[in-house]
């Protein structure tokens, strides 16, 4: 499984990587995890190589370009990967306010491993 983590906080990236590695190992899968903190570079990565990722963990409140802005851009250029996005945020209302009719995959911070794994099961099917 190839996964992309987009978060501006190194500590959150580390936790997500550790949880993802544990999840993947429990499922007996192989993984390649990429972490990015720059949202502009992340958007470029998703518009050019987004189809390669089975899972995208995306923060909402990121300086320069927010997660919901990244999502909105992807709606235009690469909509087939939107269902692979799991928003990892302490502010889900930001998404609901901006997109009241969208059914998002959201993991609300703070979270424990069990809720993380349950959400991944939902997103990955």
PDB file of N, CA, C and O in Angstrom, residues 25 74 78:
ATOM      1  N   UNK A  25       1.356  -3.587   9.140  1.00  0.00           N
ATOM      2  CA  UNK A  25       1.974  -4.830   9.582  1.00  0.00           C
ATOM      3  C   UNK A  25       0.928  -5.792  10.143  1.00  0.00           C
ATOM      4  O   UNK A  25       0.997  -6.992   9.901  1.00  0.00           O
ATOM      5  N   UNK A  74      -8.417  19.338  -6.016  1.00  0.00           N
ATOM      6  CA  UNK A  74      -8.447  17.970  -6.532  1.00  0.00           C
ATOM      7  C   UNK A  74      -9.794  17.629  -7.159  1.00  0.00           C
ATOM      8  O   UNK A  74      -9.863  16.808  -8.079  1.00  0.00           O
ATOM      9  N   UNK A  78      -8.288  15.961 -10.236  1.00  0.00           N
ATOM     10  CA  UNK A  78      -8.093  14.527 -10.010  1.00  0.00           C
ATOM     11  C   UNK A  78      -9.192  13.984  -9.081  1.00  0.00           C
ATOM     12  O   UNK A  78      -8.895  13.454  -8.003  1.00  0.00           O
TER      13      UNK A  78
END
